[in-house]
PDB file of C-alpha atoms in Angstrom:
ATOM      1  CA  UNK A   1      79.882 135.651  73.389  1.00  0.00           C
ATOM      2  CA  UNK A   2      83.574 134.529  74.216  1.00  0.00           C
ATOM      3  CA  UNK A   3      85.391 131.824  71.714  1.00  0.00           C
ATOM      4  CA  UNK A   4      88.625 130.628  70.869  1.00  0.00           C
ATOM      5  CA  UNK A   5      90.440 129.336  67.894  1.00  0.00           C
ATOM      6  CA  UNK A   6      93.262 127.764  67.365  1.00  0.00           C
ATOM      7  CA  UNK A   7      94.539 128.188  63.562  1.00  0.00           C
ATOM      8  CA  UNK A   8      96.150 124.551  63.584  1.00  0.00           C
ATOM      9  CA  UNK A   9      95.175 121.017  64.122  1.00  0.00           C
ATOM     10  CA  UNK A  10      98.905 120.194  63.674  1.00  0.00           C
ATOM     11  CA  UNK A  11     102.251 121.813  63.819  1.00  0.00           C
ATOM     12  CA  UNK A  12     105.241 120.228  63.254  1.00  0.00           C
ATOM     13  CA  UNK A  13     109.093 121.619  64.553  1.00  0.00           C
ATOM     14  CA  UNK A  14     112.624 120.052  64.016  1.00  0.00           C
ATOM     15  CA  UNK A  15     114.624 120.144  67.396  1.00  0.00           C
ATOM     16  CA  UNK A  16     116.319 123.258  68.418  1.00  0.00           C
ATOM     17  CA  UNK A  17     113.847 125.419  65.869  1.00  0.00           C
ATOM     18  CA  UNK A  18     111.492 127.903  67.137  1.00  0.00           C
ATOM     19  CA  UNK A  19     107.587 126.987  68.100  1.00  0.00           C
ATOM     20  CA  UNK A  20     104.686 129.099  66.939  1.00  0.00           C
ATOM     21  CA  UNK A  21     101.145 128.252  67.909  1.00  0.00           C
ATOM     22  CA  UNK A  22      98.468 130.679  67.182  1.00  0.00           C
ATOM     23  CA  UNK A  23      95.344 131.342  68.994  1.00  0.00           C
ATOM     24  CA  UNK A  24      92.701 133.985  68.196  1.00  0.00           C
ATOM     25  CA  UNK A  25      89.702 134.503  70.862  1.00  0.00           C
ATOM     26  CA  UNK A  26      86.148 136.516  70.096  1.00  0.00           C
ATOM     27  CA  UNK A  27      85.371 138.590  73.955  1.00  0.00           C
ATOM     28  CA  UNK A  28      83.043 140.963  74.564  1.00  0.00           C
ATOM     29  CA  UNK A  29      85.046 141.666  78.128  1.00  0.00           C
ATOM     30  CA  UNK A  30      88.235 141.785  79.004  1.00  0.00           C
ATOM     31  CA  UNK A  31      89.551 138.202  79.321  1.00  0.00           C
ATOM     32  CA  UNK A  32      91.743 136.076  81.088  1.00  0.00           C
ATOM     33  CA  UNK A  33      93.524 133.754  78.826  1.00  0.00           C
ATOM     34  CA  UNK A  34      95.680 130.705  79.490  1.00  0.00           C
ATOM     35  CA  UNK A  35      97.743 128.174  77.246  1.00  0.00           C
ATOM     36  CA  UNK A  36      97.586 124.171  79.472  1.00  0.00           C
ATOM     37  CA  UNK A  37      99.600 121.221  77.852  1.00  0.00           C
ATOM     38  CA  UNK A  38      98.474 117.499  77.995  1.00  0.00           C
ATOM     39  CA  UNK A  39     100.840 114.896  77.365  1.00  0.00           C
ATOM     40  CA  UNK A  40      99.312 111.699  76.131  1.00  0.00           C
ATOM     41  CA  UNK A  41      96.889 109.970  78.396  1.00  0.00           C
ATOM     42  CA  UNK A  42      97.578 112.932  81.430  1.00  0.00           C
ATOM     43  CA  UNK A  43      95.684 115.350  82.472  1.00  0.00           C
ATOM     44  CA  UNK A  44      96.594 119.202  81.428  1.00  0.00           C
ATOM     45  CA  UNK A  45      98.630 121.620  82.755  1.00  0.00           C
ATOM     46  CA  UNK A  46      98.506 125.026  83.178  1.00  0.00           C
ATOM     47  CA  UNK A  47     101.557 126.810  81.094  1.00  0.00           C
ATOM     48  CA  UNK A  48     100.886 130.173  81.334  1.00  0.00           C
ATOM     49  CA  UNK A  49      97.963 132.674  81.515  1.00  0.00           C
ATOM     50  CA  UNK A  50      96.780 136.381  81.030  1.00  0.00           C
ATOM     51  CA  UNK A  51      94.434 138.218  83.410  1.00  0.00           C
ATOM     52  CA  UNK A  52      95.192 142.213  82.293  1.00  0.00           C
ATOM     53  CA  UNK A  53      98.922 142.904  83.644  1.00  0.00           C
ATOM     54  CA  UNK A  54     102.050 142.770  81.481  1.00  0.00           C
ATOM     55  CA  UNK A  55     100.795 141.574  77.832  1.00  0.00           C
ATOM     56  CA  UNK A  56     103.935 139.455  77.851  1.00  0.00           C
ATOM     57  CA  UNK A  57     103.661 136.655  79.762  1.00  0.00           C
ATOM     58  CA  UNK A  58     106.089 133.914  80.209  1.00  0.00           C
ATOM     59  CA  UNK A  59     105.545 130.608  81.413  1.00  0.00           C
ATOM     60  CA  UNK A  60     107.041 127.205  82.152  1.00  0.00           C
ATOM     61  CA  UNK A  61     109.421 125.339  80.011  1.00  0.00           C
ATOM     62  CA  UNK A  62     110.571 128.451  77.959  1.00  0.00           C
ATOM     63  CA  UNK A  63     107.106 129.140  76.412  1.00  0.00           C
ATOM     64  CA  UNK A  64     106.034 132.944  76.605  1.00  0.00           C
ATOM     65  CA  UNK A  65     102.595 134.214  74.855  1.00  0.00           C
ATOM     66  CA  UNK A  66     101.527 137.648  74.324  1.00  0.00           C
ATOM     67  CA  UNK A  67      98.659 139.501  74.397  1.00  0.00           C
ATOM     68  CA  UNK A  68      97.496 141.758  71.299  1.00  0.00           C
ATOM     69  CA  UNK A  69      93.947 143.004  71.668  1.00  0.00           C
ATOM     70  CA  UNK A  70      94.242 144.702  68.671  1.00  0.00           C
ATOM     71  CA  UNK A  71      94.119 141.328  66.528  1.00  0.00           C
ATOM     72  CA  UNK A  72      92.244 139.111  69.209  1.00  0.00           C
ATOM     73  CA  UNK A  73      95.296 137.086  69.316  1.00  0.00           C
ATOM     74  CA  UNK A  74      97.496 135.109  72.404  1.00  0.00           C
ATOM     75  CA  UNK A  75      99.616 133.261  70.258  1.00  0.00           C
ATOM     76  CA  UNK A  76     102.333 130.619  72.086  1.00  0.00           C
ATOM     77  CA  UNK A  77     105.529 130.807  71.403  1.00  0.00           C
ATOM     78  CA  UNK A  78     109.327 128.990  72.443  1.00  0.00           C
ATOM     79  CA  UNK A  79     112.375 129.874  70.857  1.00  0.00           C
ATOM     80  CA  UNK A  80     113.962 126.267  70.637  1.00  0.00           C
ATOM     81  CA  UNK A  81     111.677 123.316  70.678  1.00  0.00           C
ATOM     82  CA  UNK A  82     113.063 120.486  72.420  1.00  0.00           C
ATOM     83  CA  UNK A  83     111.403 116.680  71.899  1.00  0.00           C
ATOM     84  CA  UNK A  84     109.584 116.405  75.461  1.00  0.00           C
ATOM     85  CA  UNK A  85     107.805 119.240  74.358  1.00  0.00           C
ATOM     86  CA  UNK A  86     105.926 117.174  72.008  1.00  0.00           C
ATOM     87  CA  UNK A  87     102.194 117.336  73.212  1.00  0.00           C
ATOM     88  CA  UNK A  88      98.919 118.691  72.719  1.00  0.00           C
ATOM     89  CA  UNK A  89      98.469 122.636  73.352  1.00  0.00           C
ATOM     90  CA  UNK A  90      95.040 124.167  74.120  1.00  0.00           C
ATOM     91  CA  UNK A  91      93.948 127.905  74.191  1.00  0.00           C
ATOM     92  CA  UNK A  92      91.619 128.482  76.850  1.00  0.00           C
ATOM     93  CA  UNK A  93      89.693 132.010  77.107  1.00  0.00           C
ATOM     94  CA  UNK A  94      87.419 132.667  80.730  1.00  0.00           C
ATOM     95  CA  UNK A  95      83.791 133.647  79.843  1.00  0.00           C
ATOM     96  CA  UNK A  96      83.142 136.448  82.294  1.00  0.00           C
ATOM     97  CA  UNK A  97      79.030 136.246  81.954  1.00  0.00           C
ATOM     98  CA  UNK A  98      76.690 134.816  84.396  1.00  0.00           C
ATOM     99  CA  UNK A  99      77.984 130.861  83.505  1.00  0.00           C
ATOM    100  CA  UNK A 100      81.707 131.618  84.551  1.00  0.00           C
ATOM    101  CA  UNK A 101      83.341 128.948  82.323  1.00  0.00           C
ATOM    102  CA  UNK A 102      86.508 128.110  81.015  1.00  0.00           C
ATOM    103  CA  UNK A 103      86.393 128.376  77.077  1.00  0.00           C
ATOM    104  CA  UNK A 104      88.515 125.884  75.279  1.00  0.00           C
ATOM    105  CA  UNK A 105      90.092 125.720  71.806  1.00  0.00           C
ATOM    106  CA  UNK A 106      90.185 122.177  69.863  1.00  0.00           C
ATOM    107  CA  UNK A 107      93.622 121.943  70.071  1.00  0.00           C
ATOM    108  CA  UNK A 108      97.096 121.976  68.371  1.00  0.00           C
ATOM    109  CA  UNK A 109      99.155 118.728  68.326  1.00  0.00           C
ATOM    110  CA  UNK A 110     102.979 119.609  68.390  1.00  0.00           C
ATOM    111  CA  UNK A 111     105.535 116.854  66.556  1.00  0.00           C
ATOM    112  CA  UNK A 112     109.435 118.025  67.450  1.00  0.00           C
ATOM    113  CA  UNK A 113     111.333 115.762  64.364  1.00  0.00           C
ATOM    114  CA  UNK A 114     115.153 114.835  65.883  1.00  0.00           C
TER     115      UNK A 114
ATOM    116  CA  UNK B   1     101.214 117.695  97.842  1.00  0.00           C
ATOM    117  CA  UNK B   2      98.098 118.864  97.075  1.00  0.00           C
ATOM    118  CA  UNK B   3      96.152 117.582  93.839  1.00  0.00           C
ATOM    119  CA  UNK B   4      93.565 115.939  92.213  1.00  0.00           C
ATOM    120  CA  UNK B   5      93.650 112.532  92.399  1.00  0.00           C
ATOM    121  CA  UNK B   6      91.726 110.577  89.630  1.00  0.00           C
ATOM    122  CA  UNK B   7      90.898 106.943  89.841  1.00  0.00           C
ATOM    123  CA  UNK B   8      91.293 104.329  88.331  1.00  0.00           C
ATOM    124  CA  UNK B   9      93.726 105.554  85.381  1.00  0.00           C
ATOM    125  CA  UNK B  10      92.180 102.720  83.021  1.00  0.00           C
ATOM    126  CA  UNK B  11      88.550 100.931  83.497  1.00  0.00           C
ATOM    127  CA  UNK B  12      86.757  98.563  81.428  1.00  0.00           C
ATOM    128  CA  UNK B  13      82.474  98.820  80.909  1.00  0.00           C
ATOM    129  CA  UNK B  14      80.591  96.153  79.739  1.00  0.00           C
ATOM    130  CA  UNK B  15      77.755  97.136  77.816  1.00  0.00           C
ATOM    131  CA  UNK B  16      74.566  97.843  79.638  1.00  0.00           C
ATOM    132  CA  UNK B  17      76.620  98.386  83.292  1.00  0.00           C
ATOM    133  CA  UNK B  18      76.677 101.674  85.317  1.00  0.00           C
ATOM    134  CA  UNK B  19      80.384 102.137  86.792  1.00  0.00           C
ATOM    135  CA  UNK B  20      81.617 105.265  88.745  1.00  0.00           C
ATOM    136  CA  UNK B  21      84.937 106.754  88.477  1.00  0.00           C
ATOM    137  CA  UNK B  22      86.710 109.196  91.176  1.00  0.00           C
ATOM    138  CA  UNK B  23      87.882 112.470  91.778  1.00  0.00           C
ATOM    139  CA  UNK B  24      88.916 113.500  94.995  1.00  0.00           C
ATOM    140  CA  UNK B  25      90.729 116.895  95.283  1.00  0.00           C
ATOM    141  CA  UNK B  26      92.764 118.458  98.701  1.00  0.00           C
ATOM    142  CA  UNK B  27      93.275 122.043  97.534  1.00  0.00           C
ATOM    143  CA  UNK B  28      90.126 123.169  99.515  1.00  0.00           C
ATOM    144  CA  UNK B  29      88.654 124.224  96.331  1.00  0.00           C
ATOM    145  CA  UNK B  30      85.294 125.066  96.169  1.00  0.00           C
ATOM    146  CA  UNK B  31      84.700 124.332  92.561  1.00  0.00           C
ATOM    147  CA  UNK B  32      85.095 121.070  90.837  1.00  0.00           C
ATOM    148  CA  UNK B  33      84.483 119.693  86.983  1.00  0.00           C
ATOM    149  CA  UNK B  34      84.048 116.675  84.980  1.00  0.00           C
ATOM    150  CA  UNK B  35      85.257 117.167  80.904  1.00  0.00           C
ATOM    151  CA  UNK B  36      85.244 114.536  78.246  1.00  0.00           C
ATOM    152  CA  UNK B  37      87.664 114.488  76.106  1.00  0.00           C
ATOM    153  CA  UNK B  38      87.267 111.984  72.366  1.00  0.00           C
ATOM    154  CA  UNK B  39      90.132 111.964  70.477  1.00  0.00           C
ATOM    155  CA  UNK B  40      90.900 114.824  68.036  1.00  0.00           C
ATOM    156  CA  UNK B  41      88.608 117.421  69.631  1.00  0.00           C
ATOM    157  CA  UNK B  42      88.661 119.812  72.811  1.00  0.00           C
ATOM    158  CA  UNK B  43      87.166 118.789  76.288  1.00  0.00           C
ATOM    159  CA  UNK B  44      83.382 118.801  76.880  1.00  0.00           C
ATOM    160  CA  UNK B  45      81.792 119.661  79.844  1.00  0.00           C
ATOM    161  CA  UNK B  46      79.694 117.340  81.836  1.00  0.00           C
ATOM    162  CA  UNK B  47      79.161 118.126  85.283  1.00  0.00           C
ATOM    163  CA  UNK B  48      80.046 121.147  87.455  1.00  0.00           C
ATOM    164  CA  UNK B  49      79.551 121.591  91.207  1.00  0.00           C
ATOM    165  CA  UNK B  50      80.158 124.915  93.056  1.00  0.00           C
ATOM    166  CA  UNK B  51      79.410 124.121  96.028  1.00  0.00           C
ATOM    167  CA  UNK B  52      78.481 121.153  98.234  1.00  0.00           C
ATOM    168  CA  UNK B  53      75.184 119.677  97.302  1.00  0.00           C
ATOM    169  CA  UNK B  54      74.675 121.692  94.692  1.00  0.00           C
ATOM    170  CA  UNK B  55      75.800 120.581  90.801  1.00  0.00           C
ATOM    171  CA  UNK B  56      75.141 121.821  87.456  1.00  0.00           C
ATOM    172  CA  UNK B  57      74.718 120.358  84.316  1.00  0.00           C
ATOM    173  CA  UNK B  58      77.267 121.195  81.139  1.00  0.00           C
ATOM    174  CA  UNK B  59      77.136 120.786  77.982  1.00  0.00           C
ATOM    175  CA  UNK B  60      76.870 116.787  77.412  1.00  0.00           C
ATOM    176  CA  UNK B  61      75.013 115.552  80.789  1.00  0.00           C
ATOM    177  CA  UNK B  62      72.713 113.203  79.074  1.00  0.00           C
ATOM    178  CA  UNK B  63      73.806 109.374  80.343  1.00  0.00           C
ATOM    179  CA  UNK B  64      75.380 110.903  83.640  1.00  0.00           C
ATOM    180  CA  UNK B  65      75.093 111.553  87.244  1.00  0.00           C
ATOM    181  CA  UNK B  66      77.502 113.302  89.506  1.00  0.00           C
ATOM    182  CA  UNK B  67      77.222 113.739  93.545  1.00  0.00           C
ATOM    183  CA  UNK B  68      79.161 116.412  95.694  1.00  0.00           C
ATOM    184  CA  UNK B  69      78.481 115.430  99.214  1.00  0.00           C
ATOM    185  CA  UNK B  70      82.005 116.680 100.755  1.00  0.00           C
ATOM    186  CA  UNK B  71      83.857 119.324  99.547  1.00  0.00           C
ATOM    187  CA  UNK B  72      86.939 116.856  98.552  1.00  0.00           C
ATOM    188  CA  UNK B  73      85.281 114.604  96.364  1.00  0.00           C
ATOM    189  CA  UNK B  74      82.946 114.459  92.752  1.00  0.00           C
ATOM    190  CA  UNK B  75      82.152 110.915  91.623  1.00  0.00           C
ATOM    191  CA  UNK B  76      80.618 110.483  88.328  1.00  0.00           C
ATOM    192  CA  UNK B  77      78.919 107.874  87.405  1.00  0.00           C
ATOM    193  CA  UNK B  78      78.405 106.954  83.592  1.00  0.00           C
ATOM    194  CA  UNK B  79      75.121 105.303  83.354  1.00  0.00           C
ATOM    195  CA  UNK B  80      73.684 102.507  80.898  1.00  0.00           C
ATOM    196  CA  UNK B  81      72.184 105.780  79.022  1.00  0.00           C
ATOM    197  CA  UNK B  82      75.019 106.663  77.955  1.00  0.00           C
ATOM    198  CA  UNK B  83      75.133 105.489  74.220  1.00  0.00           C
ATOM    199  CA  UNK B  84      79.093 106.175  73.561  1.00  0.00           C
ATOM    200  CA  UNK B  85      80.824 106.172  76.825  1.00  0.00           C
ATOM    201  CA  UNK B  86      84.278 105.288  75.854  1.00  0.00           C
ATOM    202  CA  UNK B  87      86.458 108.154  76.143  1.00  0.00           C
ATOM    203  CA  UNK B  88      89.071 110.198  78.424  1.00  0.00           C
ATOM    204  CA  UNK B  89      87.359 111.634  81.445  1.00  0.00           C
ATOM    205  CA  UNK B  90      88.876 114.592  82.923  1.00  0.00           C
ATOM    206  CA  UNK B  91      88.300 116.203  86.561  1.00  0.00           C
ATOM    207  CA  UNK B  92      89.478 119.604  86.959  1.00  0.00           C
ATOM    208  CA  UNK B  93      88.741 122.305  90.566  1.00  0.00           C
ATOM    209  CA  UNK B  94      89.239 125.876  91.040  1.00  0.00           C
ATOM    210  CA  UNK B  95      89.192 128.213  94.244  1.00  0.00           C
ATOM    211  CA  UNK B  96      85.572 128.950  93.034  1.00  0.00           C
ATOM    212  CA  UNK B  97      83.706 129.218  89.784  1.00  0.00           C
ATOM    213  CA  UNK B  98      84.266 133.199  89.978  1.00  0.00           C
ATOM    214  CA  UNK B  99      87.553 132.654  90.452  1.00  0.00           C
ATOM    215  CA  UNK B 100      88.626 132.439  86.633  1.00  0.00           C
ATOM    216  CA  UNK B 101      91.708 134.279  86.878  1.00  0.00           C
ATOM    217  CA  UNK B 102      93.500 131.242  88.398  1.00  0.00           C
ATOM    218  CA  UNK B 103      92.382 128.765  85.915  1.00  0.00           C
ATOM    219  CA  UNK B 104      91.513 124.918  86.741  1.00  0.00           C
ATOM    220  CA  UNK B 105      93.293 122.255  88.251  1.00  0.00           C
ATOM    221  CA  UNK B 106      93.412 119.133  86.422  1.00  0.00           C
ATOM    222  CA  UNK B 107      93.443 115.203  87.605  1.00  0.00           C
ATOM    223  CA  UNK B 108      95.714 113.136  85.129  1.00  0.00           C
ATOM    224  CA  UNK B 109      92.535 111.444  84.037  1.00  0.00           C
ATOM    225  CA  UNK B 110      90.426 108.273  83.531  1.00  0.00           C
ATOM    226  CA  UNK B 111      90.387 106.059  80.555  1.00  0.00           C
ATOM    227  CA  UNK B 112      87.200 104.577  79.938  1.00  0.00           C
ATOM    228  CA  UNK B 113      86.300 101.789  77.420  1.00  0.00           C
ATOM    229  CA  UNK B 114      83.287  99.625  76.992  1.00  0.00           C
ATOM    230  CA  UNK B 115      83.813  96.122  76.372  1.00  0.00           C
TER     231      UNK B 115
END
């Protein structure tokens, strides 16, 4: 069965400093994989996503993940945060079975300190 | 531009009331969504529809009803059933429930809250 997890509730950047957030998924197919942002009390927005080309992929606002099936991982990265990017970050995996749903992760709340 | 257009943005329930909140999408997607979202946690799924007439229940349908009589539009309604209905409710569409590899479209959400 397909799952994601994302390995922090919280993560918290000074301005100008790079942005990690990690995200490990459980597939028994190959999956498509996206990273959406929500800015408080909006809807979410698709940032980037993976569906089996490059392993790199880059998305809007700087952010790039990449794909390593080896460790199960699409982690989110951004080399310089900047304050409006401040939001909530969700991993979302595709479940390729029968129910064709959109997995997705609890969430990782991003502060950017000035 | 096309979208999903949610509405209202903020509504108010008095306790024991049934009220219905919009989603109305011009993408010409086939498949459409209703999430919950409570604060601290990821979205749960209510209500999908795949095609016209047809719906599916998620995850957390109990205190709910949906409708999908045109393509364009998914009310749901949040019943008197519903024991704890104040939350963010999110409507999302895709080309089709197959077609995963584009991901969902979201609304920019309703806030509910019982009074």
């Amino acid at each position: 069965a397909q799952s994601v997890t994302q390995l922090d509730s919280h993560v918290s950047v000074s301005e100008g400093t790079p942005v990690l957030l990690r995200c490990n998924y459980s597939s028994s197919y190959s999956p498509s994989l996206f990273w959406y942002v929500q800015h408080p009390n909006k809807g979410l927005q698709l940032l980037l996503k993976y569906t089996s080309a490059a392993t790199l992929v880059k998305g809007i606002n700087g952010f790039e993940a990449e794909f390593k099936k080896s460790e199960t991982s699409f982690h989110l990265t951004k080399p310089s945060a900047h304050m409006s990017d401040a939001a909530e970050y969700f991993c979302v995996v595709s479940r390729m079975d029968s129910s064709y749903k959109l997995i997705f992760g609890s969430g990782t709340r991003l502060l950017v300190r000035p | 531009d096309g979208g999903i257009t949610q509405s209202p943005k903020y509504l108010f329930r008095k306790e024991g009331q049934n009220v219905t909140l919009s989603c109305e999408q011009n993408l010409n997607h086939d498949a459409m969504y209703w999430y919950r979202q409570d604060p601290g946690q990821g979205l749960r799924l209510i209500y999908y529809s795949q095609i016209v007439n047809d719906f599916q229940k998620g995850d957390i349908a109990e205190g709910y009803s949906v409708s999908r009589e045109k393509k364009e539009s998914f009310p749901l309604t949040v019943t008197s059933a519903q024991k704890n209905p104040t939350a963010f409710y999110l409507c999302a569409s895709s080309p089709s429930r197959q077609a995963l590899n584009y991901g969902y479209t979201f609304g920019s959400g309703t806030r509910l809250t019982v009074v």
